[in-house]
């Protein structure tokens, strides 16, 4: 349901554009907000209800193909654990920032979610998030 | 035509187009340029029968207006000539890839913010000892350069189009092994290396 807190043991996936992943290596720019954005779009993996990670990645690739005009050849999927993400930022950011990861379903994307409280004008949090990427997969099948 | 020859040709085309535009003659540019290329001139000089130059002054005394805007393609072209030879070809190639990817992935077809790209290249030009950075593009289409050596040695610069920068530094805390010092802030592109150097970033960001 919209606004539900995603539990700490769960995982979210971020679509990282080609421009944020030189040579396939995901950079902090993948976790930065555009001016005016309130949250960073992600997908709640457990909400996809797949049996394993391979199926989840395939489901995400299908979803991106359906939702986006174009999925770049070098685009990647970054997988993050909610607890590790929140703990990292809370313990290492200067203001002990508490990120919130909330379910934000859309009509054509029931697993859509958002990471809230990422600052727009300070790139340190994005650098911290980039350090806790658990897995890195191609965004295009 | 080889790739290199094509690039040189494109650069000449851009330079010629800018020169012609500066004189307010851009409407006839394509015609002029094609004629010049067909007869084998190395560059457009403006000498074509039905095109007049300037508004009454002679070429001997009139200085062409200085173009205040460069395109991203022109800046990327310049990378190949003004930056350190160790990485300039690789960086130009990377920037071309990024420009193409931004144009393809953004709905409006726009590219990298030109001011940001310009400031990035100027910084590398002013500090030739800096190593080749990981270069990516922010959601606002600015250049973001990172020099990293493990999780506790990070130096990243976010180049804003107006000459300001945001930076992030992670470095080991020498007095407390296993601990890191993390800081971030804003500065201007002309002073950022001076601001960051006391934190030891050049140990991993430069040769």
Coordinates of C-alpha atoms in Angstrom, one line a residue:
Chain A
X1 CA 0.0 0.0 0.0
X2 CA 1.2 3.5 -0.7
X3 CA 3.3 4.9 2.1
X4 CA 4.1 1.5 3.7
X5 CA 7.6 1.3 5.1
X6 CA 9.7 -1.3 3.3
X7 CA 11.1 -3.7 6.0
X8 CA 14.8 -3.5 6.7
X9 CA 15.5 -7.1 5.6
X10 CA 14.0 -6.4 2.2
X11 CA 15.8 -5.2 -1.0
X12 CA 15.2 -2.4 -3.5
X13 CA 16.6 -2.1 -7.1
X14 CA 17.6 1.2 -8.7
X15 CA 17.7 1.6 -12.5
X16 CA 21.1 3.3 -13.3
X17 CA 21.3 5.1 -16.6
X18 CA 24.3 4.5 -18.9
X19 CA 25.6 7.9 -18.0
X20 CA 25.9 7.0 -14.3
X21 CA 27.8 3.7 -14.9
X22 CA 31.1 4.2 -16.8
X23 CA 32.4 0.8 -17.8
X24 CA 29.5 -0.8 -15.9
X25 CA 30.7 0.6 -12.6
X26 CA 27.8 2.3 -10.8
X27 CA 28.7 5.8 -9.6
X28 CA 27.2 8.1 -7.0
X29 CA 25.3 10.0 -9.8
X30 CA 22.9 7.0 -10.0
X31 CA 21.7 8.0 -6.5
X32 CA 21.3 11.7 -7.0
X33 CA 18.0 13.5 -7.3
X34 CA 17.0 15.8 -10.1
X35 CA 16.1 19.3 -8.9
X36 CA 12.6 19.3 -7.5
X37 CA 12.4 15.5 -7.0
X38 CA 11.3 14.4 -3.5
X39 CA 12.5 10.8 -3.7
X40 CA 14.7 8.4 -5.6
X41 CA 12.7 5.9 -7.6
X42 CA 13.4 2.2 -6.9
X43 CA 11.5 -1.1 -7.1
X44 CA 10.8 -3.3 -4.1
X45 CA 12.2 -6.7 -5.0
X46 CA 10.1 -8.8 -2.6
X47 CA 7.0 -7.2 -3.9
X48 CA 7.7 -8.7 -7.4
X49 CA 7.1 -12.1 -5.8
X50 CA 9.6 -13.9 -7.8
X51 CA 11.3 -17.2 -6.7
X52 CA 14.9 -16.1 -7.0
X53 CA 17.2 -13.2 -7.9
X54 CA 17.5 -14.2 -11.6
X55 CA 13.7 -14.0 -12.0
X56 CA 13.7 -10.7 -10.2
X57 CA 16.3 -9.2 -12.5
X58 CA 14.4 -10.5 -15.5
X59 CA 11.1 -9.0 -14.2
X60 CA 12.9 -5.7 -13.7
X61 CA 14.3 -5.8 -17.2
X62 CA 10.8 -6.4 -18.6
X63 CA 9.4 -3.6 -16.5
X64 CA 12.0 -1.1 -17.7
X65 CA 11.4 -2.1 -21.3
X66 CA 7.6 -1.5 -20.8
X67 CA 7.9 1.7 -18.8
X68 CA 10.8 3.5 -20.5
X69 CA 11.2 5.0 -23.9
X70 CA 14.6 3.5 -24.1
X71 CA 16.8 1.4 -21.8
X72 CA 20.4 2.3 -22.5
X73 CA 22.8 -0.5 -23.6
X74 CA 25.1 0.4 -20.7
X75 CA 22.3 0.9 -18.1
X76 CA 22.6 -1.2 -14.9
X77 CA 20.4 -2.4 -12.0
X78 CA 21.8 -1.7 -8.5
X79 CA 20.5 -3.9 -5.8
X80 CA 20.5 -2.5 -2.2
X81 CA 19.5 -4.0 1.1
X82 CA 17.2 -1.6 3.0
X83 CA 18.9 -2.1 6.4
X84 CA 22.5 -1.7 5.1
X85 CA 21.5 1.4 3.2
X86 CA 19.8 3.1 6.1
X87 CA 22.5 2.1 8.6
X88 CA 25.3 3.3 6.3
X89 CA 23.8 6.7 5.8
X90 CA 22.7 7.2 9.4
X91 CA 26.1 6.3 10.8
X92 CA 28.3 8.0 8.2
X93 CA 26.5 11.2 7.1
X94 CA 27.4 14.3 9.0
X95 CA 23.8 15.0 10.1
X96 CA 23.1 11.3 10.9
X97 CA 20.4 11.3 8.3
X98 CA 17.6 8.8 8.5
X99 CA 16.5 7.7 5.1
X100 CA 13.0 6.4 4.7
X101 CA 12.2 3.7 2.1
X102 CA 8.5 3.7 1.3
X103 CA 6.3 1.8 -1.1
X104 CA 4.8 4.0 -3.8
X105 CA 3.0 1.8 -6.2
X106 CA 2.0 3.1 -9.6
X107 CA -0.8 1.7 -11.9
X108 CA 1.6 0.0 -14.2
X109 CA 4.3 -0.7 -11.6
X110 CA 3.1 -2.2 -8.3
X111 CA 6.6 -2.6 -6.8
X112 CA 7.5 1.1 -7.4
X113 CA 8.9 2.7 -4.3
X114 CA 11.0 5.6 -3.2
X115 CA 14.0 6.5 -1.0
X116 CA 13.2 9.7 0.8
X117 CA 15.4 12.3 2.6
X118 CA 18.2 12.2 0.1
X119 CA 19.5 15.8 0.0
X120 CA 19.6 17.5 -3.4
X121 CA 22.5 19.8 -2.8
X122 CA 25.0 17.5 -1.0
X123 CA 26.5 14.6 -2.9
X124 CA 27.9 12.8 0.2
X125 CA 24.8 10.7 0.8
X126 CA 24.8 9.6 -2.9
X127 CA 28.5 8.5 -2.4
X128 CA 27.6 6.5 0.7
X129 CA 24.7 4.8 -1.1
X130 CA 27.1 3.9 -4.0
X131 CA 29.3 2.1 -1.5
X132 CA 26.5 -0.3 -0.4
X133 CA 25.4 -1.6 -3.8
X134 CA 25.1 -5.4 -3.2
X135 CA 24.7 -6.5 -6.8
X136 CA 25.1 -4.9 -10.2
X137 CA 23.1 -6.4 -13.2
X138 CA 22.5 -5.3 -16.8
X139 CA 19.2 -3.3 -17.1
X140 CA 18.6 -4.6 -20.6
X141 CA 18.1 -8.3 -21.3
Chain B
X1 CA 37.5 8.5 -44.8
X2 CA 39.1 7.4 -41.5
X3 CA 37.5 8.1 -38.1
X4 CA 40.3 10.6 -37.4
X5 CA 39.8 12.4 -40.7
X6 CA 36.1 12.5 -40.1
X7 CA 36.6 14.1 -36.7
X8 CA 39.0 16.7 -38.1
X9 CA 36.6 17.4 -40.9
X10 CA 33.8 17.9 -38.3
X11 CA 35.9 20.2 -36.2
X12 CA 36.7 22.3 -39.3
X13 CA 33.0 22.4 -40.0
X14 CA 32.1 23.6 -36.5
X15 CA 34.8 26.2 -36.5
X16 CA 33.8 27.5 -39.9
X17 CA 30.1 27.6 -38.9
X18 CA 30.9 29.7 -35.8
X19 CA 33.0 32.1 -37.8
X20 CA 30.3 32.6 -40.4
X21 CA 27.6 32.9 -37.8
X22 CA 29.7 35.6 -36.1
X23 CA 29.3 37.7 -39.2
X24 CA 25.5 37.1 -39.3
X25 CA 25.8 35.0 -42.5
X26 CA 24.6 31.7 -41.1
X27 CA 21.8 31.4 -43.6
X28 CA 24.3 30.9 -46.4
X29 CA 26.7 28.8 -44.4
X30 CA 25.9 25.3 -45.7
X31 CA 26.2 26.6 -49.3
X32 CA 29.5 28.3 -48.6
X33 CA 31.0 25.4 -46.7
X34 CA 30.1 22.9 -49.4
X35 CA 31.6 25.0 -52.1
X36 CA 34.7 25.5 -50.1
X37 CA 35.1 21.8 -49.3
X38 CA 34.4 20.8 -52.9
X39 CA 37.2 22.9 -54.2
X40 CA 39.6 21.6 -51.6
X41 CA 40.1 24.7 -49.4
X42 CA 41.4 23.7 -46.0
X43 CA 38.9 26.0 -44.2
X44 CA 36.2 28.5 -44.9
X45 CA 37.6 32.0 -45.3
X46 CA 34.4 33.7 -46.4
X47 CA 35.6 34.4 -50.0
X48 CA 32.6 33.4 -52.1
X49 CA 31.2 35.6 -54.8
X50 CA 27.7 36.2 -53.5
X51 CA 28.6 36.6 -49.8
X52 CA 29.9 39.9 -48.3
X53 CA 31.8 40.0 -45.1
X54 CA 31.0 42.5 -42.3
X55 CA 29.0 45.7 -42.4
X56 CA 31.3 48.1 -44.1
X57 CA 34.6 47.5 -42.4
X58 CA 37.6 45.9 -44.1
X59 CA 39.0 42.5 -42.9
X60 CA 42.3 44.2 -42.2
X61 CA 40.9 46.3 -39.4
X62 CA 37.9 44.5 -38.2
X63 CA 38.2 42.0 -35.4
X64 CA 35.8 39.1 -35.5
X65 CA 33.4 39.0 -32.5
X66 CA 34.5 36.5 -29.9
X67 CA 32.1 33.6 -29.7
X68 CA 31.0 33.2 -26.1
X69 CA 29.3 29.9 -26.5
X70 CA 31.0 26.6 -27.4
X71 CA 29.1 23.5 -28.1
X72 CA 29.8 20.3 -26.2
X73 CA 31.2 18.8 -29.4
X74 CA 33.7 21.6 -29.7
X75 CA 34.8 21.2 -26.1
X76 CA 35.2 17.4 -26.5
X77 CA 37.2 18.0 -29.6
X78 CA 39.5 20.3 -27.6
X79 CA 40.1 17.6 -25.0
X80 CA 42.1 15.8 -27.6
X81 CA 44.6 18.6 -28.0
X82 CA 44.8 20.4 -24.6
X83 CA 44.8 17.7 -22.0
X84 CA 47.6 15.3 -21.0
X85 CA 48.5 12.8 -23.7
X86 CA 48.3 9.9 -21.2
X87 CA 44.5 10.0 -21.2
X88 CA 43.1 12.6 -23.6
X89 CA 42.1 10.1 -26.3
X90 CA 40.4 7.9 -23.7
X91 CA 38.6 10.8 -22.1
X92 CA 37.4 12.3 -25.4
X93 CA 36.0 8.9 -26.3
X94 CA 34.3 8.6 -22.9
X95 CA 32.8 12.1 -23.2
X96 CA 31.5 11.4 -26.7
X97 CA 29.8 8.2 -25.4
X98 CA 28.3 10.2 -22.5
X99 CA 27.0 12.9 -24.8
X100 CA 25.4 10.3 -27.0
X101 CA 23.9 8.5 -24.1
X102 CA 22.5 11.6 -22.5
X103 CA 20.9 12.6 -25.8
X104 CA 19.4 9.2 -26.2
X105 CA 18.2 8.7 -22.6
X106 CA 16.7 12.2 -22.1
X107 CA 13.3 12.9 -23.5
X108 CA 14.2 16.3 -25.0
X109 CA 17.3 15.1 -26.7
X110 CA 19.5 17.6 -25.0
X111 CA 23.1 16.8 -24.1
X112 CA 25.6 17.4 -21.3
X113 CA 25.4 20.9 -19.7
X114 CA 28.0 22.8 -21.7
X115 CA 29.1 25.1 -18.8
X116 CA 29.7 22.1 -16.6
X117 CA 31.7 20.3 -19.3
X118 CA 33.8 23.4 -20.0
X119 CA 34.6 23.8 -16.3
X120 CA 35.6 20.1 -16.0
X121 CA 38.0 20.4 -19.0
X122 CA 39.5 23.6 -17.6
X123 CA 40.2 22.0 -14.3
X124 CA 42.0 19.1 -15.9
X125 CA 43.9 21.5 -18.1
X126 CA 45.0 23.6 -15.1
X127 CA 46.1 20.4 -13.1
X128 CA 47.8 18.1 -15.6
X129 CA 49.0 15.8 -12.8
X130 CA 45.5 14.6 -12.0
X131 CA 44.8 11.1 -13.1
X132 CA 42.1 10.0 -15.4
X133 CA 38.8 10.1 -13.3
X134 CA 35.7 8.1 -13.5
X135 CA 33.3 10.4 -15.3
X136 CA 29.6 10.2 -15.1
X137 CA 26.6 12.6 -15.6
X138 CA 24.2 13.8 -12.9
X139 CA 20.4 13.9 -13.4
X140 CA 20.8 17.6 -14.1
X141 CA 23.3 16.7 -16.9
X142 CA 26.4 18.0 -15.1
X143 CA 29.7 16.3 -15.2
X144 CA 30.7 14.4 -12.1
X145 CA 34.3 13.3 -11.8
X146 CA 35.6 10.8 -9.2
X147 CA 39.0 9.7 -8.1
X148 CA 38.8 6.7 -5.8
X149 CA 41.1 4.2 -4.2
X150 CA 39.0 1.9 -2.0
X151 CA 36.0 3.0 0.1
X152 CA 38.0 5.4 2.3
X153 CA 39.8 7.3 -0.4
X154 CA 37.3 9.2 -2.4
X155 CA 37.5 12.6 -4.1
X156 CA 34.6 13.6 -6.2
X157 CA 33.7 16.9 -7.9
X158 CA 30.3 17.9 -9.3
X159 CA 30.8 20.6 -11.9
X160 CA 27.9 23.1 -11.9
X161 CA 27.5 25.1 -15.1
X162 CA 28.1 28.5 -13.4
X163 CA 31.7 27.7 -12.2
X164 CA 30.8 26.5 -8.8
X165 CA 31.5 22.9 -7.7
X166 CA 30.2 20.5 -5.0
X167 CA 32.8 18.2 -3.7
X168 CA 33.0 15.1 -1.5
X169 CA 36.1 13.8 0.2
X170 CA 36.5 10.5 2.1
X171 CA 40.0 9.9 3.6
X172 CA 41.5 7.7 6.3
X173 CA 41.7 9.1 9.8
X174 CA 45.5 8.7 10.4
X175 CA 45.2 8.8 14.1
X176 CA 42.4 6.2 14.3
X177 CA 43.0 3.3 12.0
X178 CA 39.9 1.9 10.5
X179 CA 38.1 5.2 10.8
X180 CA 37.4 7.6 7.9
X181 CA 37.0 11.4 7.7
X182 CA 34.1 12.4 5.4
X183 CA 33.4 15.9 4.3
X184 CA 31.5 17.6 1.6
X185 CA 31.0 21.2 0.5
X186 CA 30.9 23.8 -2.2
X187 CA 33.6 25.9 -3.8
X188 CA 34.5 27.3 -7.2
X189 CA 36.3 25.4 -9.9
X190 CA 39.4 27.6 -9.7
X191 CA 40.1 26.9 -6.0
X192 CA 38.8 23.3 -5.5
X193 CA 42.2 21.6 -5.8
X194 CA 43.7 24.1 -3.3
X195 CA 40.8 23.3 -0.9
X196 CA 41.1 19.6 -1.3
X197 CA 44.9 19.2 -1.4
X198 CA 45.4 19.6 2.4
X199 CA 43.2 16.6 2.9
X200 CA 45.7 14.4 1.0
X201 CA 43.5 13.7 -2.0
X202 CA 46.4 14.2 -4.5
X203 CA 47.9 11.0 -3.0
X204 CA 45.4 9.0 -5.0
X205 CA 44.0 11.5 -7.5
X206 CA 47.3 12.5 -9.1
X207 CA 50.2 10.7 -10.7

